[in-house]
Amino acid sequence: MNLLQQDEQGIGVEINIYDAIEKVYELNAVELAGVLDVSMGVLGYASTQRTIPKRKRQFSSRLHIPESFFEKFLSTQLDTLRKCREEFRTFYGDELIETFKQNGYAAIETKIEKQNVADKIRNEKYREENQDRYQYKEKTKMYHDLSDDYKSRDYVIAITLKEGDYYGNIFYEYTTGEYGLSVSIMEDILQFIEYLNCEEINGLNEEGLLNSNITLRADINGQDIHFELRNDAGERLKKTIPEDELQKYIVGYEMIRCDGRGKKKERRKCGSCEHFTPIKGCAKGHCSVRGDIIQRSRIICPHDYMPKA
């Protein structure tokens, strides 16, 4: 309210020059970056941190704005900024300004394209390195330690496909703070299989996110999918089926990995502390350090905690 009153009284209120430029020059951030011939990162730093001397000269020249505006800009100078806009438009003309604006979008698209190429290379490398990660030759006993309460766990579910003596797996990986294969997770897995058509298979393979030991892939024409199963002797059975028949080969879902992630949660309760004396007949007790009656299940201050022998 104070700022509004100052502005109404003609007292200059400091505002961000880049916000003012976008408003007065009718440019969004991408277009402004194109006009200034800089990246979005450079523009973002200048807008949120400071405009370095080199950029002040560059931006001032391009926008026909006094360099002092990039040091401090007041609301009372908006009329001057509008005159700068008219000078800018007259100097460059609508056609060239439009070219500047499109350069901003082209730079963003180029950056995205480069990022996509980098992602594709990284995903292909990941897929190559991990293609045999879960090639189990026989049933493996999995130890699931319920006492180790990590922040979260990484699970791997083996979705088993079978025909006769030949079998193989598609692996579904997820991370959760919960225990085991819950109903909601199982629903996600079933939905994952339901949506696993040609388009989805090709998309996941392109991103390196489809993990299996059956070399699951799809035709470009989007009708058939291909995979291969193996028997215990290592012999292969190659299959080509319509995309809607994959579920016919699924015979089971099995959790095959559970790895703790992150630091274990704090489980030091008052009831296991040397300073805590329980009160009979209730869930409370007396804390000698705090001099107070507290719940035995309460997580206490780590500086006071002393585990019972």
GROMACS .gro file of C-alpha atoms in nm:
model
  309
    1MET     CA    1   0.000   0.000   0.000
    2ASN     CA    2   0.289   0.235   0.077
    3LEU     CA    3   0.437   0.175  -0.267
    4LEU     CA    4   0.101   0.239  -0.433
    5GLN     CA    5   0.062   0.563  -0.241
    6GLN     CA    6   0.414   0.675  -0.335
    7ASP     CA    7   0.345   0.602  -0.700
    8GLU     CA    8   0.015   0.792  -0.685
    9GLN     CA    9   0.196   1.090  -0.532
   10GLY     CA   10   0.454   1.089  -0.810
   11ILE     CA   11   0.732   0.949  -0.594
   12GLY     CA   12   0.951   0.708  -0.788
   13VAL     CA   13   0.923   0.341  -0.688
   14GLU     CA   14   1.208   0.112  -0.791
   15ILE     CA   15   1.099  -0.169  -1.023
   16ASN     CA   16   1.283  -0.442  -1.214
   17ILE     CA   17   1.399  -0.295  -1.546
   18TYR     CA   18   1.353  -0.629  -1.725
   19ASP     CA   19   0.991  -0.657  -1.608
   20ALA     CA   20   0.936  -0.304  -1.734
   21ILE     CA   21   1.101  -0.384  -2.071
   22GLU     CA   22   0.884  -0.693  -2.123
   23LYS     CA   23   0.572  -0.489  -2.046
   24VAL     CA   24   0.655  -0.172  -2.240
   25TYR     CA   25   0.829  -0.339  -2.538
   26GLU     CA   26   0.558  -0.611  -2.547
   27LEU     CA   27   0.807  -0.900  -2.540
   28ASN     CA   28   0.810  -1.220  -2.339
   29ALA     CA   29   1.133  -1.354  -2.187
   30VAL     CA   30   1.219  -1.577  -2.486
   31GLU     CA   31   1.161  -1.296  -2.734
   32LEU     CA   32   1.361  -1.052  -2.523
   33ALA     CA   33   1.654  -1.297  -2.514
   34GLY     CA   34   1.633  -1.314  -2.894
   35VAL     CA   35   1.628  -0.937  -2.929
   36LEU     CA   36   1.928  -0.903  -2.695
   37ASP     CA   37   2.106  -1.196  -2.865
   38VAL     CA   38   2.180  -1.376  -2.539
   39SER     CA   39   2.077  -1.708  -2.385
   40MET     CA   40   1.793  -1.744  -2.137
   41GLY     CA   41   2.054  -1.816  -1.870
   42VAL     CA   42   2.229  -1.483  -1.929
   43LEU     CA   43   1.899  -1.297  -1.929
   44GLY     CA   44   1.784  -1.477  -1.616
   45TYR     CA   45   2.103  -1.388  -1.428
   46ALA     CA   46   2.081  -1.025  -1.533
   47SER     CA   47   1.715  -1.007  -1.435
   48THR     CA   48   1.746  -1.173  -1.094
   49GLN     CA   49   2.104  -1.092  -0.989
   50ARG     CA   50   2.268  -0.797  -1.162
   51THR     CA   51   2.356  -0.666  -1.506
   52ILE     CA   52   2.734  -0.676  -1.553
   53PRO     CA   53   2.899  -0.375  -1.728
   54LYS     CA   54   2.951  -0.569  -2.053
   55ARG     CA   55   2.580  -0.650  -2.071
   56LYS     CA   56   2.475  -0.297  -1.978
   57ARG     CA   57   2.650  -0.162  -2.286
   58GLN     CA   58   2.514  -0.442  -2.505
   59PHE     CA   59   2.155  -0.417  -2.382
   60SER     CA   60   2.157  -0.037  -2.383
   61SER     CA   61   2.274  -0.026  -2.744
   62ARG     CA   62   2.027  -0.287  -2.866
   63LEU     CA   63   1.720  -0.148  -2.687
   64HIS     CA   64   1.815   0.222  -2.712
   65ILE     CA   65   1.790   0.251  -2.332
   66PRO     CA   66   2.024   0.457  -2.110
   67GLU     CA   67   2.279   0.236  -1.929
   68SER     CA   68   2.176   0.396  -1.600
   69PHE     CA   69   1.837   0.222  -1.627
   70PHE     CA   70   2.011  -0.111  -1.568
   71GLU     CA   71   2.151   0.016  -1.239
   72LYS     CA   72   1.830   0.160  -1.098
   73PHE     CA   73   1.495   0.208  -1.266
   74LEU     CA   74   1.202   0.400  -1.116
   75SER     CA   75   0.833   0.397  -1.201
   76THR     CA   76   0.858   0.768  -1.283
   77GLN     CA   77   1.086   0.677  -1.576
   78LEU     CA   78   0.829   0.462  -1.756
   79ASP     CA   79   0.738   0.745  -1.996
   80THR     CA   80   1.104   0.773  -2.093
   81LEU     CA   81   1.113   0.396  -2.147
   82ARG     CA   82   0.815   0.422  -2.383
   83LYS     CA   83   1.004   0.681  -2.589
   84CYS     CA   84   1.299   0.440  -2.598
   85ARG     CA   85   1.064   0.173  -2.734
   86GLU     CA   86   0.951   0.398  -3.018
   87GLU     CA   87   1.312   0.479  -3.103
   88PHE     CA   88   1.395   0.106  -3.095
   89ARG     CA   89   1.105   0.022  -3.330
   90THR     CA   90   1.188   0.302  -3.570
   91PHE     CA   91   1.555   0.204  -3.586
   92TYR     CA   92   1.506  -0.170  -3.651
   93GLY     CA   93   1.162  -0.191  -3.811
   94ASP     CA   94   0.892  -0.452  -3.755
   95GLU     CA   95   1.043  -0.715  -3.987
   96LEU     CA   96   1.386  -0.720  -3.822
   97ILE     CA   97   1.236  -0.712  -3.472
   98GLU     CA   98   1.025  -1.015  -3.563
   99THR     CA   99   1.343  -1.190  -3.679
  100PHE     CA  100   1.507  -1.114  -3.343
  101LYS     CA  101   1.207  -1.260  -3.161
  102GLN     CA  102   1.212  -1.578  -3.370
  103ASN     CA  103   1.584  -1.617  -3.301
  104GLY     CA  104   1.493  -1.647  -2.934
  105TYR     CA  105   1.255  -1.934  -3.003
  106ALA     CA  106   1.506  -2.099  -3.240
  107ALA     CA  107   1.773  -2.088  -2.969
  108ILE     CA  108   1.538  -2.258  -2.723
  109GLU     CA  109   1.448  -2.527  -2.979
  110THR     CA  110   1.818  -2.586  -3.056
  111LYS     CA  111   1.893  -2.623  -2.688
  112ILE     CA  112   1.607  -2.870  -2.645
  113GLU     CA  113   1.723  -3.064  -2.952
  114LYS     CA  114   2.079  -3.084  -2.818
  115GLN     CA  115   1.946  -3.195  -2.482
  116ASN     CA  116   1.733  -3.463  -2.649
  117VAL     CA  117   2.037  -3.592  -2.838
  118ALA     CA  118   2.240  -3.598  -2.516
  119ASP     CA  119   1.954  -3.777  -2.338
  120LYS     CA  120   1.928  -4.032  -2.619
  121ILE     CA  121   2.303  -4.108  -2.604
  122ARG     CA  122   2.287  -4.137  -2.225
  123ASN     CA  123   1.979  -4.361  -2.240
  124GLU     CA  124   2.133  -4.586  -2.503
  125LYS     CA  125   2.444  -4.619  -2.288
  126TYR     CA  126   2.230  -4.695  -1.983
  127ARG     CA  127   2.034  -4.958  -2.173
  128GLU     CA  128   2.356  -5.118  -2.301
  129GLU     CA  129   2.513  -5.126  -1.955
  130ASN     CA  130   2.202  -5.261  -1.783
  131GLN     CA  131   2.056  -5.500  -2.038
  132ASP     CA  132   2.183  -5.804  -1.841
  133ARG     CA  133   2.132  -5.656  -1.497
  134TYR     CA  134   1.858  -5.897  -1.394
  135GLN     CA  135   1.948  -6.206  -1.597
  136TYR     CA  136   1.875  -6.457  -1.321
  137LYS     CA  137   1.944  -6.817  -1.419
  138GLU     CA  138   1.755  -6.959  -1.124
  139LYS     CA  139   1.526  -6.854  -0.843
  140THR     CA  140   1.702  -6.618  -0.605
  141LYS     CA  141   1.603  -6.587  -0.240
  142MET     CA  142   1.542  -6.226  -0.153
  143TYR     CA  143   1.601  -6.103   0.201
  144HIS     CA  144   1.361  -5.825   0.295
  145ASP     CA  145   1.476  -5.654   0.614
  146LEU     CA  146   1.169  -5.495   0.770
  147SER     CA  147   1.370  -5.363   1.066
  148ASP     CA  148   1.582  -5.134   0.847
  149ASP     CA  149   1.359  -4.834   0.806
  150TYR     CA  150   1.515  -4.636   0.522
  151LYS     CA  151   1.374  -4.312   0.386
  152SER     CA  152   1.264  -4.508   0.080
  153ARG     CA  153   1.325  -4.835  -0.102
  154ASP     CA  154   1.398  -4.923  -0.463
  155TYR     CA  155   1.192  -5.223  -0.574
  156VAL     CA  156   1.212  -5.437  -0.887
  157ILE     CA  157   0.915  -5.649  -0.992
  158ALA     CA  158   0.974  -5.927  -1.246
  159ILE     CA  159   0.676  -5.967  -1.480
  160THR     CA  160   0.718  -6.322  -1.613
  161LEU     CA  161   0.617  -6.424  -1.965
  162LYS     CA  162   0.604  -6.794  -2.052
  163GLU     CA  163   0.525  -7.035  -2.333
  164GLY     CA  164   0.591  -7.402  -2.267
  165ASP     CA  165   0.939  -7.431  -2.115
  166TYR     CA  166   1.047  -7.091  -2.246
  167TYR     CA  167   1.025  -6.784  -2.024
  168GLY     CA  168   1.154  -6.432  -1.972
  169ASN     CA  169   1.087  -6.111  -1.781
  170ILE     CA  170   0.988  -5.749  -1.815
  171PHE     CA  171   1.110  -5.553  -1.513
  172TYR     CA  172   0.904  -5.284  -1.343
  173GLU     CA  173   1.106  -5.057  -1.114
  174TYR     CA  174   0.969  -4.812  -0.860
  175THR     CA  175   1.070  -4.624  -0.548
  176THR     CA  176   0.844  -4.575  -0.248
  177GLY     CA  177   0.861  -4.505   0.123
  178GLU     CA  178   0.608  -4.781   0.183
  179TYR     CA  179   0.672  -5.149   0.238
  180GLY     CA  180   0.629  -5.417  -0.026
  181LEU     CA  181   0.390  -5.461  -0.316
  182SER     CA  182   0.087  -5.254  -0.218
  183VAL     CA  183  -0.250  -5.258  -0.393
  184SER     CA  184  -0.185  -4.917  -0.552
  185ILE     CA  185   0.155  -5.029  -0.683
  186MET     CA  186   0.000  -5.345  -0.825
  187GLU     CA  187  -0.261  -5.132  -1.000
  188ASP     CA  188   0.020  -4.924  -1.151
  189ILE     CA  189   0.194  -5.238  -1.277
  190LEU     CA  190  -0.125  -5.373  -1.436
  191GLN     CA  191  -0.186  -5.037  -1.600
  192PHE     CA  192   0.175  -5.034  -1.724
  193ILE     CA  193   0.117  -5.372  -1.895
  194GLU     CA  194  -0.222  -5.267  -2.030
  195TYR     CA  195  -0.073  -4.959  -2.200
  196LEU     CA  196   0.234  -5.145  -2.333
  197ASN     CA  197   0.142  -5.115  -2.702
  198CYS     CA  198   0.373  -5.057  -3.001
  199GLU     CA  199   0.387  -4.681  -2.954
  200GLU     CA  200   0.465  -4.710  -2.582
  201ILE     CA  201   0.729  -4.980  -2.636
  202ASN     CA  202   0.908  -4.773  -2.902
  203GLY     CA  203   0.889  -4.462  -2.683
  204LEU     CA  204   1.029  -4.637  -2.375
  205ASN     CA  205   1.304  -4.802  -2.579
  206GLU     CA  206   1.395  -4.465  -2.730
  207GLU     CA  207   1.430  -4.320  -2.381
  208GLY     CA  208   1.614  -4.624  -2.246
  209LEU     CA  209   1.343  -4.687  -1.988
  210LEU     CA  210   1.216  -5.032  -2.093
  211ASN     CA  211   1.409  -5.291  -1.894
  212SER     CA  212   1.367  -5.657  -1.986
  213ASN     CA  213   1.564  -5.970  -2.073
  214ILE     CA  214   1.343  -6.058  -2.371
  215THR     CA  215   1.463  -5.780  -2.610
  216LEU     CA  216   1.108  -5.644  -2.632
  217ARG     CA  217   1.058  -5.416  -2.932
  218ALA     CA  218   0.783  -5.307  -3.171
  219ASP     CA  219   0.737  -5.265  -3.545
  220ILE     CA  220   0.751  -4.916  -3.687
  221ASN     CA  221   0.414  -4.980  -3.850
  222GLY     CA  222   0.265  -5.008  -3.501
  223GLN     CA  223   0.096  -5.348  -3.532
  224ASP     CA  224   0.324  -5.627  -3.407
  225ILE     CA  225   0.567  -5.663  -3.117
  226HIS     CA  226   0.871  -5.890  -3.101
  227PHE     CA  227   1.044  -6.062  -2.811
  228GLU     CA  228   1.231  -6.382  -2.736
  229LEU     CA  229   1.201  -6.631  -2.450
  230ARG     CA  230   1.460  -6.884  -2.332
  231ASN     CA  231   1.449  -7.224  -2.165
  232ASP     CA  232   1.684  -7.353  -1.895
  233ALA     CA  233   1.924  -7.478  -2.162
  234GLY     CA  234   1.955  -7.127  -2.303
  235GLU     CA  235   1.769  -7.207  -2.625
  236ARG     CA  236   1.569  -6.917  -2.768
  237LEU     CA  237   1.209  -6.895  -2.884
  238LYS     CA  238   1.145  -6.586  -3.097
  239LYS     CA  239   0.791  -6.451  -3.094
  240THR     CA  240   0.603  -6.201  -3.312
  241ILE     CA  241   0.254  -6.124  -3.189
  242PRO     CA  242  -0.012  -5.850  -3.222
  243GLU     CA  243   0.034  -5.576  -2.964
  244ASP     CA  244  -0.291  -5.661  -2.785
  245GLU     CA  245  -0.189  -6.022  -2.712
  246LEU     CA  246   0.108  -5.958  -2.482
  247GLN     CA  247  -0.095  -6.019  -2.165
  248LYS     CA  248  -0.171  -6.375  -2.280
  249TYR     CA  249   0.191  -6.469  -2.209
  250ILE     CA  250   0.210  -6.319  -1.859
  251VAL     CA  251   0.200  -6.585  -1.586
  252GLY     CA  252   0.324  -6.408  -1.275
  253TYR     CA  253   0.454  -6.106  -1.087
  254GLU     CA  254   0.739  -6.143  -0.840
  255MET     CA  255   0.941  -5.898  -0.630
  256ILE     CA  256   1.306  -5.974  -0.693
  257ARG     CA  257   1.490  -5.677  -0.541
  258CYS     CA  258   1.446  -5.438  -0.252
  259ASP     CA  259   1.727  -5.193  -0.184
  260GLY     CA  260   1.718  -4.930   0.090
  261ARG     CA  261   1.776  -4.572  -0.020
  262GLY     CA  262   1.889  -4.283   0.196
  263LYS     CA  263   1.957  -4.253   0.565
  264LYS     CA  264   1.745  -4.464   0.795
  265LYS     CA  265   1.468  -4.284   0.980
  266GLU     CA  266   1.522  -4.184   1.338
  267ARG     CA  267   1.371  -4.444   1.569
  268ARG     CA  268   1.500  -4.336   1.908
  269LYS     CA  269   1.188  -4.328   2.122
  270CYS     CA  270   1.164  -4.209   2.480
  271GLY     CA  271   1.068  -4.559   2.587
  272SER     CA  272   1.417  -4.687   2.500
  273CYS     CA  273   1.604  -4.403   2.673
  274GLU     CA  274   1.793  -4.439   3.002
  275HIS     CA  275   1.647  -4.108   3.125
  276PHE     CA  276   1.290  -4.233   3.086
  277THR     CA  277   1.102  -4.400   3.375
  278PRO     CA  278   0.769  -4.555   3.267
  279ILE     CA  279   0.452  -4.495   3.469
  280LYS     CA  280   0.256  -4.811   3.533
  281GLY     CA  281  -0.085  -4.841   3.375
  282CYS     CA  282  -0.033  -4.588   3.096
  283ALA     CA  283   0.183  -4.508   2.793
  284LYS     CA  284   0.356  -4.218   2.964
  285GLY     CA  285   0.664  -4.182   3.176
  286HIS     CA  286   0.892  -3.933   3.350
  287CYS     CA  287   1.198  -3.784   3.178
  288SER     CA  288   1.476  -3.697   3.427
  289VAL     CA  289   1.643  -3.457   3.184
  290ARG     CA  290   1.330  -3.261   3.096
  291GLY     CA  291   1.172  -3.296   3.436
  292ASP     CA  292   0.840  -3.364   3.271
  293ILE     CA  293   0.593  -3.643   3.197
  294ILE     CA  294   0.593  -3.738   2.830
  295GLN     CA  295   0.475  -4.014   2.595
  296ARG     CA  296   0.708  -4.313   2.573
  297SER     CA  297   0.659  -4.329   2.193
  298ARG     CA  298   0.774  -3.971   2.142
  299ILE     CA  299   1.091  -3.915   1.937
  300ILE     CA  300   1.316  -3.722   2.171
  301CYS     CA  301   1.605  -3.478   2.130
  302PRO     CA  302   1.919  -3.659   2.011
  303HIS     CA  303   2.134  -3.458   2.256
  304ASP     CA  304   1.947  -3.602   2.557
  305TYR     CA  305   1.912  -3.958   2.435
  306MET     CA  306   2.095  -4.239   2.616
  307PRO     CA  307   2.003  -4.592   2.507
  308LYS     CA  308   1.922  -4.845   2.776
  309ALA     CA  309   2.178  -5.118   2.827
   0.00000   0.00000   0.00000
